[in-house]
PDB file of C-alpha atoms in Angstrom:
ATOM      1  CA  UNK A   1      50.327  98.490   4.820  1.00 48.00           C
ATOM      2  CA  UNK A   2      52.795  96.556   2.617  1.00 51.00           C
ATOM      3  CA  UNK A   3      56.441  97.338   1.823  1.00 52.00           C
ATOM      4  CA  UNK A   4      57.875  97.243  -1.717  1.00 54.00           C
ATOM      5  CA  UNK A   5      58.363  93.478  -1.519  1.00 55.00           C
ATOM      6  CA  UNK A   6      54.661  93.065  -0.751  1.00 56.00           C
ATOM      7  CA  UNK A   7      55.169  92.066   2.866  1.00 57.00           C
ATOM      8  CA  UNK A   8      52.856  93.432   5.571  1.00 57.00           C
ATOM      9  CA  UNK A   9      54.534  95.992   7.808  1.00 58.00           C
ATOM     10  CA  UNK A  10      54.708  94.999  11.423  1.00 63.00           C
ATOM     11  CA  UNK A  11      55.560  96.576  14.728  1.00 67.00           C
ATOM     12  CA  UNK A  12      55.619 100.303  15.403  1.00 70.00           C
ATOM     13  CA  UNK A  13      55.401 101.360  11.744  1.00 69.00           C
ATOM     14  CA  UNK A  14      52.178  99.394  11.212  1.00 67.00           C
ATOM     15  CA  UNK A  15      50.676 100.823  14.411  1.00 72.00           C
ATOM     16  CA  UNK A  16      51.614 104.337  13.306  1.00 74.00           C
ATOM     17  CA  UNK A  17      49.949 103.703   9.924  1.00 72.00           C
ATOM     18  CA  UNK A  18      46.796 102.415  11.669  1.00 73.00           C
ATOM     19  CA  UNK A  19      46.738 105.433  14.012  1.00 74.00           C
ATOM     20  CA  UNK A  20      47.166 107.847  11.097  1.00 73.00           C
ATOM     21  CA  UNK A  21      44.361 106.151   9.165  1.00 68.00           C
ATOM     22  CA  UNK A  22      42.074 106.266  12.205  1.00 67.00           C
ATOM     23  CA  UNK A  23      42.817 109.976  12.728  1.00 73.00           C
ATOM     24  CA  UNK A  24      41.670 110.680   9.164  1.00 74.00           C
ATOM     25  CA  UNK A  25      38.308 108.940   9.606  1.00 74.00           C
ATOM     26  CA  UNK A  26      35.263 111.164  10.138  1.00 68.00           C
ATOM     27  CA  UNK A  27      34.041 111.288  13.730  1.00 73.00           C
ATOM     28  CA  UNK A  28      30.469 111.347  14.950  1.00 61.00           C
ATOM     29  CA  UNK A  29      30.341 114.569  16.973  1.00 63.00           C
ATOM     30  CA  UNK A  30      26.853 115.293  18.272  1.00 71.00           C
ATOM     31  CA  UNK A  31      23.158 114.930  17.534  1.00 73.00           C
ATOM     32  CA  UNK A  32      22.017 118.004  15.622  1.00 83.00           C
ATOM     33  CA  UNK A  33      18.294 117.383  15.327  1.00 88.00           C
ATOM     34  CA  UNK A  34      15.417 114.967  15.542  1.00 91.00           C
ATOM     35  CA  UNK A  35      12.614 115.522  13.025  1.00 91.00           C
ATOM     36  CA  UNK A  36       9.139 114.243  13.825  1.00 91.00           C
ATOM     37  CA  UNK A  37       6.161 114.104  11.472  1.00 91.00           C
ATOM     38  CA  UNK A  38       2.918 115.690  12.619  1.00 92.00           C
ATOM     39  CA  UNK A  39      -0.597 115.450  11.218  1.00 90.00           C
ATOM     40  CA  UNK A  40      -1.558 118.798  12.837  1.00 93.00           C
ATOM     41  CA  UNK A  41       1.211 121.415  13.085  1.00 96.00           C
ATOM     42  CA  UNK A  42      -0.794 123.886  15.182  1.00 98.00           C
ATOM     43  CA  UNK A  43      -1.648 121.223  17.768  1.00 96.00           C
ATOM     44  CA  UNK A  44       1.965 119.971  17.878  1.00 96.00           C
ATOM     45  CA  UNK A  45       3.392 123.494  18.257  1.00 98.00           C
ATOM     46  CA  UNK A  46       0.994 124.207  21.150  1.00 97.00           C
ATOM     47  CA  UNK A  47       2.088 120.958  22.833  1.00 96.00           C
ATOM     48  CA  UNK A  48       5.829 121.671  22.629  1.00 96.00           C
ATOM     49  CA  UNK A  49       5.442 125.342  23.550  1.00 97.00           C
ATOM     50  CA  UNK A  50       3.388 124.309  26.611  1.00 95.00           C
ATOM     51  CA  UNK A  51       6.393 122.247  27.732  1.00 95.00           C
ATOM     52  CA  UNK A  52       8.701 125.242  27.281  1.00 95.00           C
ATOM     53  CA  UNK A  53      10.467 124.344  24.034  1.00 95.00           C
ATOM     54  CA  UNK A  54      11.783 127.626  22.535  1.00 96.00           C
ATOM     55  CA  UNK A  55      10.505 128.208  18.988  1.00 97.00           C
ATOM     56  CA  UNK A  56      13.350 128.955  16.563  1.00 97.00           C
ATOM     57  CA  UNK A  57      11.659 128.786  13.150  1.00 96.00           C
ATOM     58  CA  UNK A  58       8.213 128.195  11.704  1.00 97.00           C
ATOM     59  CA  UNK A  59       5.068 128.034  13.783  1.00 97.00           C
ATOM     60  CA  UNK A  60       1.491 126.777  13.904  1.00 97.00           C
ATOM     61  CA  UNK A  61       0.635 127.581  10.274  1.00 96.00           C
ATOM     62  CA  UNK A  62       3.946 126.441   8.729  1.00 96.00           C
ATOM     63  CA  UNK A  63       4.842 123.076   7.186  1.00 95.00           C
ATOM     64  CA  UNK A  64       8.207 122.940   9.009  1.00 96.00           C
ATOM     65  CA  UNK A  65       8.954 124.124  12.544  1.00 97.00           C
ATOM     66  CA  UNK A  66      12.108 124.017  14.677  1.00 96.00           C
ATOM     67  CA  UNK A  67      12.580 124.296  18.410  1.00 96.00           C
ATOM     68  CA  UNK A  68      16.154 124.833  19.638  1.00 94.00           C
ATOM     69  CA  UNK A  69      17.499 123.866  23.041  1.00 91.00           C
ATOM     70  CA  UNK A  70      21.034 123.209  24.202  1.00 90.00           C
ATOM     71  CA  UNK A  71      22.424 123.394  20.676  1.00 90.00           C
ATOM     72  CA  UNK A  72      20.031 120.685  19.444  1.00 92.00           C
ATOM     73  CA  UNK A  73      16.892 121.013  17.353  1.00 94.00           C
ATOM     74  CA  UNK A  74      13.542 119.283  17.600  1.00 94.00           C
ATOM     75  CA  UNK A  75      11.933 119.702  14.183  1.00 94.00           C
ATOM     76  CA  UNK A  76       8.343 119.111  13.174  1.00 95.00           C
ATOM     77  CA  UNK A  77       7.325 118.450   9.589  1.00 92.00           C
ATOM     78  CA  UNK A  78       3.683 118.516   8.504  1.00 92.00           C
ATOM     79  CA  UNK A  79       2.548 115.238   6.965  1.00 87.00           C
ATOM     80  CA  UNK A  80      -1.172 114.496   7.004  1.00 79.00           C
ATOM     81  CA  UNK A  81      -0.396 110.856   6.133  1.00 80.00           C
ATOM     82  CA  UNK A  82       1.972 110.289   9.077  1.00 73.00           C
ATOM     83  CA  UNK A  83       1.008 107.057  10.843  1.00 73.00           C
ATOM     84  CA  UNK A  84       0.465 107.064  14.576  1.00 68.00           C
ATOM     85  CA  UNK A  85       2.719 104.237  15.696  1.00 66.00           C
ATOM     86  CA  UNK A  86       5.297 103.720  18.411  1.00 64.00           C
ATOM     87  CA  UNK A  87       8.777 104.223  17.003  1.00 74.00           C
ATOM     88  CA  UNK A  88      10.925 104.657  20.124  1.00 72.00           C
ATOM     89  CA  UNK A  89      11.528 107.764  22.176  1.00 85.00           C
ATOM     90  CA  UNK A  90      13.535 110.955  22.344  1.00 89.00           C
ATOM     91  CA  UNK A  91      15.209 111.643  25.685  1.00 90.00           C
ATOM     92  CA  UNK A  92      15.689 115.295  26.630  1.00 91.00           C
ATOM     93  CA  UNK A  93      17.733 116.321  29.672  1.00 92.00           C
ATOM     94  CA  UNK A  94      16.161 119.147  31.673  1.00 92.00           C
ATOM     95  CA  UNK A  95      17.237 121.142  34.720  1.00 92.00           C
ATOM     96  CA  UNK A  96      14.285 120.109  36.908  1.00 93.00           C
ATOM     97  CA  UNK A  97      12.224 117.021  36.030  1.00 94.00           C
ATOM     98  CA  UNK A  98       9.621 117.558  38.756  1.00 96.00           C
ATOM     99  CA  UNK A  99       9.042 121.208  37.875  1.00 95.00           C
ATOM    100  CA  UNK A 100       8.571 120.331  34.182  1.00 94.00           C
ATOM    101  CA  UNK A 101       6.175 117.538  35.158  1.00 96.00           C
ATOM    102  CA  UNK A 102       4.080 120.053  37.152  1.00 96.00           C
ATOM    103  CA  UNK A 103       4.225 122.505  34.225  1.00 95.00           C
ATOM    104  CA  UNK A 104       2.920 119.797  31.883  1.00 95.00           C
ATOM    105  CA  UNK A 105       0.037 119.015  34.253  1.00 97.00           C
ATOM    106  CA  UNK A 106      -0.794 122.717  34.636  1.00 95.00           C
ATOM    107  CA  UNK A 107      -0.951 123.027  30.826  1.00 95.00           C
ATOM    108  CA  UNK A 108      -3.510 120.206  30.708  1.00 96.00           C
ATOM    109  CA  UNK A 109      -1.037 117.689  29.283  1.00 96.00           C
ATOM    110  CA  UNK A 110      -1.031 114.073  30.439  1.00 96.00           C
ATOM    111  CA  UNK A 111       2.368 112.554  31.252  1.00 97.00           C
ATOM    112  CA  UNK A 112       2.342 108.744  31.322  1.00 96.00           C
ATOM    113  CA  UNK A 113       3.512 108.659  34.961  1.00 97.00           C
ATOM    114  CA  UNK A 114       4.911 110.873  37.711  1.00 98.00           C
ATOM    115  CA  UNK A 115       8.710 111.312  37.829  1.00 98.00           C
ATOM    116  CA  UNK A 116      10.625 108.195  38.877  1.00 97.00           C
ATOM    117  CA  UNK A 117      14.188 107.503  39.978  1.00 97.00           C
ATOM    118  CA  UNK A 118      15.557 104.851  37.629  1.00 93.00           C
ATOM    119  CA  UNK A 119      18.107 102.202  38.611  1.00 90.00           C
ATOM    120  CA  UNK A 120      20.357 103.444  35.761  1.00 90.00           C
ATOM    121  CA  UNK A 121      20.768 106.792  37.537  1.00 91.00           C
ATOM    122  CA  UNK A 122      18.206 109.175  36.064  1.00 92.00           C
ATOM    123  CA  UNK A 123      15.027 110.835  37.305  1.00 95.00           C
ATOM    124  CA  UNK A 124      12.529 110.908  34.442  1.00 93.00           C
ATOM    125  CA  UNK A 125       8.978 110.870  33.139  1.00 96.00           C
ATOM    126  CA  UNK A 126       7.473 110.143  29.724  1.00 95.00           C
ATOM    127  CA  UNK A 127       4.844 112.016  27.777  1.00 95.00           C
ATOM    128  CA  UNK A 128       3.364 111.260  24.356  1.00 93.00           C
ATOM    129  CA  UNK A 129       2.864 114.133  21.942  1.00 92.00           C
ATOM    130  CA  UNK A 130      -0.371 114.516  19.938  1.00 90.00           C
ATOM    131  CA  UNK A 131       1.093 112.438  17.086  1.00 87.00           C
ATOM    132  CA  UNK A 132       2.159 109.509  19.259  1.00 88.00           C
ATOM    133  CA  UNK A 133       5.867 110.379  19.661  1.00 89.00           C
ATOM    134  CA  UNK A 134       7.142 109.456  23.112  1.00 91.00           C
ATOM    135  CA  UNK A 135       9.352 112.063  24.778  1.00 92.00           C
ATOM    136  CA  UNK A 136      11.248 111.329  27.981  1.00 92.00           C
ATOM    137  CA  UNK A 137      12.375 114.217  30.166  1.00 93.00           C
ATOM    138  CA  UNK A 138      15.253 113.266  32.428  1.00 93.00           C
ATOM    139  CA  UNK A 139      18.077 114.446  34.640  1.00 92.00           C
ATOM    140  CA  UNK A 140      21.005 112.453  36.033  1.00 93.00           C
ATOM    141  CA  UNK A 141      20.657 111.606  39.725  1.00 94.00           C
ATOM    142  CA  UNK A 142      23.232 112.822  42.203  1.00 85.00           C
TER     143      UNK A 142
END
């Protein structure tokens, strides 16, 4: 910030100005939702319900569906033209990775591998939904 003579303020006053400006900036708080396209809403809803995702809105015959967990939403939007291509993954923390893995198997789903302990400190497994979206279920180790 400049004084009346056009000189840049220095020292404590400049730091206070910088701190005040930073305090007024918007902050990124949390992830609200991830929205995934699906070519078959009924099939996608069955998949996520089989894993235990709680349905909040919509359903198998709707064009938009939301599952809510831990204050976050996983949304599905019907789009018959949605391409099946790898785009990355969503990581969801769960209370018991191994129990969810067994639940997925019991529901006839096919996780990519059995739960592993990762060197970065998580136990996890991956599963691909019917539209090709990769979901990782994890829990911190220790």
